[in-house]
Coordinates of C-alpha atoms in Angstrom, one line a residue:
M715 CA -25.1 -16.0 0.4
D716 CA -24.1 -19.6 0.9
L717 CA -23.7 -22.2 -1.9
K718 CA -27.2 -23.7 -1.4
R719 CA -28.9 -20.3 -1.7
F720 CA -26.7 -19.3 -4.6
S721 CA -27.7 -22.5 -6.5
D722 CA -31.4 -21.9 -5.8
T723 CA -31.1 -18.2 -7.0
F724 CA -29.2 -18.9 -10.2
G725 CA -30.1 -22.4 -11.0
T726 CA -31.8 -21.8 -14.3
E727 CA -30.9 -20.1 -17.6
E728 CA -33.8 -17.6 -17.2
Q729 CA -32.7 -16.5 -13.7
C730 CA -29.1 -15.9 -14.9
V731 CA -30.3 -14.0 -18.0
E732 CA -32.6 -11.8 -15.9
Y733 CA -29.7 -11.0 -13.4
L734 CA -27.3 -10.2 -16.2
A735 CA -29.9 -7.9 -17.9
R736 CA -30.5 -6.0 -14.6
S737 CA -26.7 -5.7 -14.0
R738 CA -25.8 -4.6 -17.5
W739 CA -28.9 -2.5 -18.3
P740 CA -30.2 -0.9 -15.1
H741 CA -32.2 1.6 -17.2
G742 CA -33.5 -0.9 -19.8
P743 CA -32.0 -2.9 -22.6
V744 CA -29.4 -1.0 -24.7
C745 CA -28.9 -2.0 -28.4
D746 CA -25.3 -2.4 -29.2
K747 CA -26.0 -1.7 -32.9
C748 CA -27.8 1.7 -32.7
G749 CA -27.5 2.6 -29.0
S750 CA -31.2 3.0 -28.4
I751 CA -32.3 2.5 -24.7
S752 CA -35.3 0.6 -23.5
D753 CA -36.7 0.2 -26.9
A754 CA -36.5 -3.5 -27.4
W755 CA -38.4 -6.7 -26.6
K756 CA -37.3 -10.1 -25.5
T757 CA -37.3 -12.7 -28.3
A758 CA -38.0 -16.4 -28.0
Q759 CA -34.3 -17.1 -28.4
P760 CA -32.4 -17.3 -25.1
R761 CA -30.3 -14.2 -24.0
T762 CA -31.6 -12.2 -27.1
W763 CA -33.5 -9.0 -27.5
A764 CA -34.8 -7.3 -30.7
C765 CA -34.5 -3.6 -31.2
R766 CA -37.5 -1.7 -32.5
A767 CA -35.3 1.2 -33.8
C768 CA -32.9 -0.7 -36.1
Q769 CA -34.8 -4.0 -36.3
K770 CA -31.7 -5.9 -35.3
Q771 CA -31.1 -8.4 -32.5
F772 CA -28.6 -8.2 -29.7
S773 CA -27.6 -10.4 -26.8
V774 CA -27.0 -9.7 -23.1
T775 CA -23.7 -11.6 -23.3
A776 CA -22.4 -9.8 -26.4
G777 CA -18.9 -8.4 -25.9
T778 CA -18.2 -10.6 -22.8
P779 CA -16.4 -13.9 -22.3
M780 CA -19.8 -15.5 -22.3
E781 CA -20.5 -14.4 -25.9
R782 CA -21.3 -17.4 -28.1
T783 CA -20.7 -19.8 -25.2
H784 CA -22.1 -23.3 -25.4
L785 CA -22.1 -23.7 -21.7
P786 CA -25.2 -23.0 -19.7
L787 CA -25.1 -19.7 -17.8
P788 CA -25.7 -21.4 -14.4
T789 CA -22.4 -23.2 -15.1
W790 CA -20.7 -19.8 -15.7
F791 CA -22.3 -18.3 -12.6
M792 CA -21.3 -21.2 -10.3
A793 CA -17.7 -21.2 -11.6
I794 CA -17.4 -17.4 -11.0
Y795 CA -18.8 -17.8 -7.5
L796 CA -16.4 -20.6 -6.6
I797 CA -13.3 -18.8 -7.9
A798 CA -14.3 -15.4 -6.4
T799 CA -15.3 -16.7 -2.9
S800 CA -12.6 -19.3 -2.3
S801 CA -9.8 -18.6 0.1
K802 CA -6.9 -19.5 -2.2
G803 CA -8.5 -20.5 -5.5
V804 CA -10.0 -23.5 -7.2
S805 CA -8.3 -25.8 -9.6
A806 CA -9.7 -26.7 -13.0
M807 CA -9.9 -30.3 -11.8
V808 CA -12.2 -29.4 -8.9
I809 CA -14.3 -27.2 -11.2
S810 CA -14.6 -30.1 -13.6
R811 CA -15.8 -32.5 -11.0
Q812 CA -18.2 -30.1 -9.2
L813 CA -19.8 -28.7 -12.4
G814 CA -19.9 -31.9 -14.4
I815 CA -17.8 -30.7 -17.4
S816 CA -14.6 -31.9 -18.9
Y817 CA -11.2 -30.9 -17.6
K818 CA -10.4 -29.1 -20.9
T819 CA -13.6 -27.1 -20.7
A820 CA -13.0 -26.3 -17.1
W821 CA -9.4 -25.1 -17.8
F822 CA -10.6 -22.7 -20.5
L823 CA -13.5 -21.6 -18.4
C824 CA -11.2 -20.7 -15.4
H825 CA -8.8 -18.7 -17.7
R826 CA -11.7 -16.7 -19.1
I827 CA -12.8 -15.9 -15.6
R828 CA -9.3 -14.9 -14.7
Q829 CA -9.3 -12.5 -17.6
L830 CA -12.2 -10.7 -15.9
L831 CA -10.1 -10.3 -12.7
A832 CA -8.2 -7.4 -14.1
D833 CA -6.4 -5.3 -11.5
D834 CA -7.2 -1.6 -11.5
D835 CA -4.8 1.0 -12.6
S836 CA -4.7 2.8 -9.2
T837 CA -1.4 3.4 -7.6
L838 CA -0.4 2.1 -4.1
K839 CA -0.3 4.9 -1.6
G840 CA 0.7 5.4 2.0
I841 CA 3.1 2.8 3.5
V842 CA 3.9 0.2 0.8
E843 CA 5.9 -2.9 1.4
V844 CA 7.8 -4.4 -1.6
D845 CA 9.4 -7.8 -1.8
E846 CA 10.4 -10.5 -4.3
T847 CA 9.7 -14.2 -4.0
Y848 CA 10.5 -17.4 -5.9
I849 CA 7.7 -19.8 -6.5
G850 CA 7.6 -23.3 -7.9
G851 CA 8.5 -26.8 -6.7
K852 CA 12.0 -28.2 -6.4
R853 CA 13.6 -28.9 -9.7
R854 CA 17.0 -30.0 -10.9
R855 CA 19.3 -27.2 -11.9
D856 CA 19.5 -28.3 -15.5
A857 CA 15.8 -29.1 -15.9
K858 CA 13.6 -27.1 -18.2
S859 CA 9.9 -27.0 -18.6
K860 CA 8.7 -28.6 -21.9
R861 CA 5.6 -26.4 -21.9
D862 CA 7.4 -23.0 -21.7
S863 CA 9.6 -21.3 -24.3
D864 CA 13.2 -20.8 -23.6
D865 CA 12.6 -17.0 -23.2
D866 CA 10.2 -17.8 -20.3
Q867 CA 12.6 -20.1 -18.5
P868 CA 13.4 -18.7 -15.1
K869 CA 16.9 -18.0 -13.9
G870 CA 16.2 -18.7 -10.2
R871 CA 18.5 -17.8 -7.4
G872 CA 21.2 -20.4 -7.0
G873 CA 20.1 -22.2 -10.2
S874 CA 16.9 -23.4 -8.6
R875 CA 15.0 -22.7 -11.9
K876 CA 12.1 -21.2 -9.9
M877 CA 10.0 -18.3 -11.2
M878 CA 10.5 -15.0 -9.5
A879 CA 7.6 -12.7 -8.7
V880 CA 7.7 -9.0 -7.6
T881 CA 5.0 -8.2 -5.0
A882 CA 3.9 -5.0 -3.3
V883 CA 1.3 -4.5 -0.6
E884 CA -0.2 -1.4 1.1
R885 CA -0.4 -1.6 4.8
D886 CA -4.1 -2.7 5.3
G887 CA -4.7 -2.1 1.6
K888 CA -4.3 -3.5 -1.9
A889 CA -1.7 -5.7 -3.4
K890 CA 0.0 -6.1 -6.8
A891 CA 2.2 -8.8 -8.3
R892 CA 3.9 -9.7 -11.6
K893 CA 6.3 -12.3 -12.8
G894 CA 9.9 -11.6 -13.6
R895 CA 13.0 -13.4 -14.9
T896 CA 15.5 -12.4 -12.2
H897 CA 15.6 -10.2 -9.1
S898 CA 17.6 -7.5 -11.0
E899 CA 17.3 -3.8 -10.4
R900 CA 15.7 -3.3 -13.7
T901 CA 13.0 -5.8 -13.1
I902 CA 12.1 -4.7 -9.6
A903 CA 12.4 -0.9 -10.5
G904 CA 10.0 -1.3 -13.4
A905 CA 7.3 -2.8 -11.1
V906 CA 7.9 -0.4 -8.2
F907 CA 7.7 2.7 -10.4
D908 CA 4.6 1.4 -12.2
W909 CA 2.7 0.6 -9.0
L910 CA 3.7 3.1 -6.3
D911 CA 2.7 6.7 -5.8
R912 CA 5.7 9.0 -5.7
D913 CA 4.7 10.2 -2.3
A914 CA 4.5 6.7 -0.8
V915 CA 6.8 5.4 1.9
L916 CA 8.8 2.4 0.6
V917 CA 9.5 -0.5 3.0
T918 CA 11.8 -3.3 1.9
D919 CA 14.4 -5.8 3.0
E920 CA 18.1 -5.3 2.6
L921 CA 18.4 -6.4 -1.0
P922 CA 20.9 -4.0 -2.7
A923 CA 18.6 -3.4 -5.7
Y924 CA 16.3 -1.3 -3.4
R925 CA 18.9 1.2 -2.4
W926 CA 18.8 3.5 -5.4
I927 CA 15.1 2.7 -5.9
G928 CA 14.3 4.0 -2.4
K929 CA 16.0 7.4 -3.2
R930 CA 13.1 8.2 -5.6
F931 CA 10.6 8.2 -2.6
P932 CA 10.3 10.6 0.4
A933 CA 11.2 7.8 2.8
H934 CA 12.7 4.3 2.5
L935 CA 12.7 2.0 5.5
R936 CA 14.7 -1.3 5.4
V937 CA 14.9 -4.3 7.7
N938 CA 17.9 -6.6 7.8
H939 CA 16.6 -10.1 7.8
S940 CA 20.1 -11.6 7.5
R941 CA 20.9 -10.2 11.0
G942 CA 17.6 -11.5 12.5
E943 CA 15.8 -8.2 12.3
W944 CA 12.1 -8.5 11.5
S945 CA 10.7 -5.3 12.8
R946 CA 12.2 -2.0 13.9
R947 CA 10.5 1.0 15.4
D948 CA 12.6 4.1 15.0
P949 CA 11.4 7.2 16.9
L950 CA 12.5 9.4 13.9
A951 CA 10.9 7.2 11.2
V952 CA 7.5 7.8 9.7
A953 CA 6.4 4.2 10.3
C954 CA 7.4 0.9 11.8
A955 CA 9.8 -0.9 9.5
H956 CA 8.7 -4.4 8.7
T957 CA 7.6 -6.5 5.6
N958 CA 5.1 -8.7 7.4
S959 CA 2.2 -7.7 5.1
V960 CA 3.9 -8.4 1.8
E961 CA 5.4 -11.7 3.2
S962 CA 1.9 -12.7 4.3
F963 CA 0.8 -12.1 0.7
N964 CA 3.8 -14.1 -0.6
A965 CA 2.8 -17.0 1.7
T966 CA -0.7 -16.9 0.2
I967 CA 0.8 -17.3 -3.3
K968 CA 2.9 -20.3 -2.3
R969 CA 0.1 -21.9 -0.4
A970 CA -2.2 -21.6 -3.4
I971 CA 0.3 -23.1 -5.7
S972 CA 1.2 -26.0 -3.5
G973 CA -2.3 -26.7 -2.2
V974 CA -4.6 -25.8 -5.2
W975 CA -2.9 -25.8 -8.6
H976 CA 0.4 -27.7 -7.7
W977 CA 1.9 -26.4 -10.9
F978 CA 1.2 -23.9 -13.6
S979 CA 2.9 -22.8 -16.8
I980 CA 5.1 -19.6 -16.6
K981 CA 3.2 -18.5 -19.7
H982 CA 0.1 -18.0 -17.7
A983 CA 1.8 -17.0 -14.4
D984 CA 0.5 -13.4 -14.6
R985 CA -3.1 -14.6 -14.9
Y986 CA -2.7 -16.7 -11.7
L987 CA -1.0 -13.9 -9.9
R988 CA -3.7 -11.5 -10.9
E989 CA -6.3 -13.9 -9.6
L990 CA -4.5 -14.0 -6.2
T991 CA -4.1 -10.3 -6.2
V992 CA -7.7 -9.5 -6.9
R993 CA -8.9 -12.0 -4.3
W994 CA -6.6 -10.4 -1.7
N995 CA -8.0 -7.0 -2.5
M996 CA -11.6 -8.5 -2.0
R997 CA -10.8 -10.2 1.3
R998 CA -13.1 -7.9 3.3
M999 CA -16.1 -8.2 1.0
S1000 CA -19.0 -10.5 1.4
R1001 CA -19.5 -13.4 -1.0
M1002 CA -22.1 -11.7 -3.1
E1003 CA -20.1 -8.5 -3.3
R1004 CA -17.2 -10.5 -4.7
F1005 CA -19.4 -12.2 -7.2
D1006 CA -21.0 -8.9 -8.3
L1007 CA -17.6 -7.3 -8.6
V1008 CA -16.2 -10.1 -10.9
L1009 CA -19.4 -10.3 -12.9
G1010 CA -19.7 -6.6 -13.3
S1011 CA -16.1 -6.3 -14.5
M1012 CA -17.1 -8.0 -17.8
F1013 CA -19.4 -5.1 -18.5
A1014 CA -16.9 -2.4 -17.4
R1015 CA -14.2 -4.0 -19.5
P1016 CA -15.8 -5.6 -22.5
L1017 CA -13.6 -8.3 -24.0
S1018 CA -14.0 -10.1 -27.3
W1019 CA -14.5 -13.8 -27.0
R1020 CA -12.0 -14.2 -29.9
A1021 CA -9.3 -12.5 -27.8
L1022 CA -9.8 -14.9 -25.0
T1023 CA -9.1 -18.0 -27.1
A1024 CA -5.4 -17.2 -27.3

């Protein structure tokens, strides 16, 4: 569905409420007070139903980031569509201009949508490539961000003060990423052991931290980039040794930062990385499939609107 058809389909409050009700209650309205199903009627108030069993009212947006929102639902729908279907993301400034809202409102709106983009808890299986990358613009060695606390300040390689991120990508599969302070064994091992299945084949570069980590897996393939080795096919190995997939994902992260957001606080780095990860995992879906996945996640993982104000 292109942007014109999407705007025509979800251009009014009533259209968005009807779509939310069908998505959240496929078998009829469910009262969140007493749990009765399909025993309620639509009130004159927008987004609200009244339960016949307990005589209380409930909203289709209750327990979601849209709860008690003052923004029209078409604005929410359009922001979700733009973020979910873009190739590398959309900045809050672009959302502000396109939807006719203030930058502050657009910034909070984007972060609430990112909160919906929660990565699943499934482990990476098969052949998994792991790498670490430093992200951020050039900065003086002694410079510190005034918006980040001292504990969040990165200790970049060579004093670059760039933030480090650990990334892992399945061959032709999903990706995961998280921020870290340094490329130490403890930081990388914590991410690898959390993400990878113990029967996975680990593929990395020649960083010494991966040596003992690779001993925990059935096979560990390494490529030596410092010697100009980018791919190696060993007849005795279980797979071709290269890190092209994870490096492609790392390039996507850097392109998004340099071309879309330009800069973001380290405090919110995991939210931005989660957005890029989920978008990578949805890369083979259609636009409406991406929109439905993001919109449906707010019902699968109910979040209090108070928790999203932090």
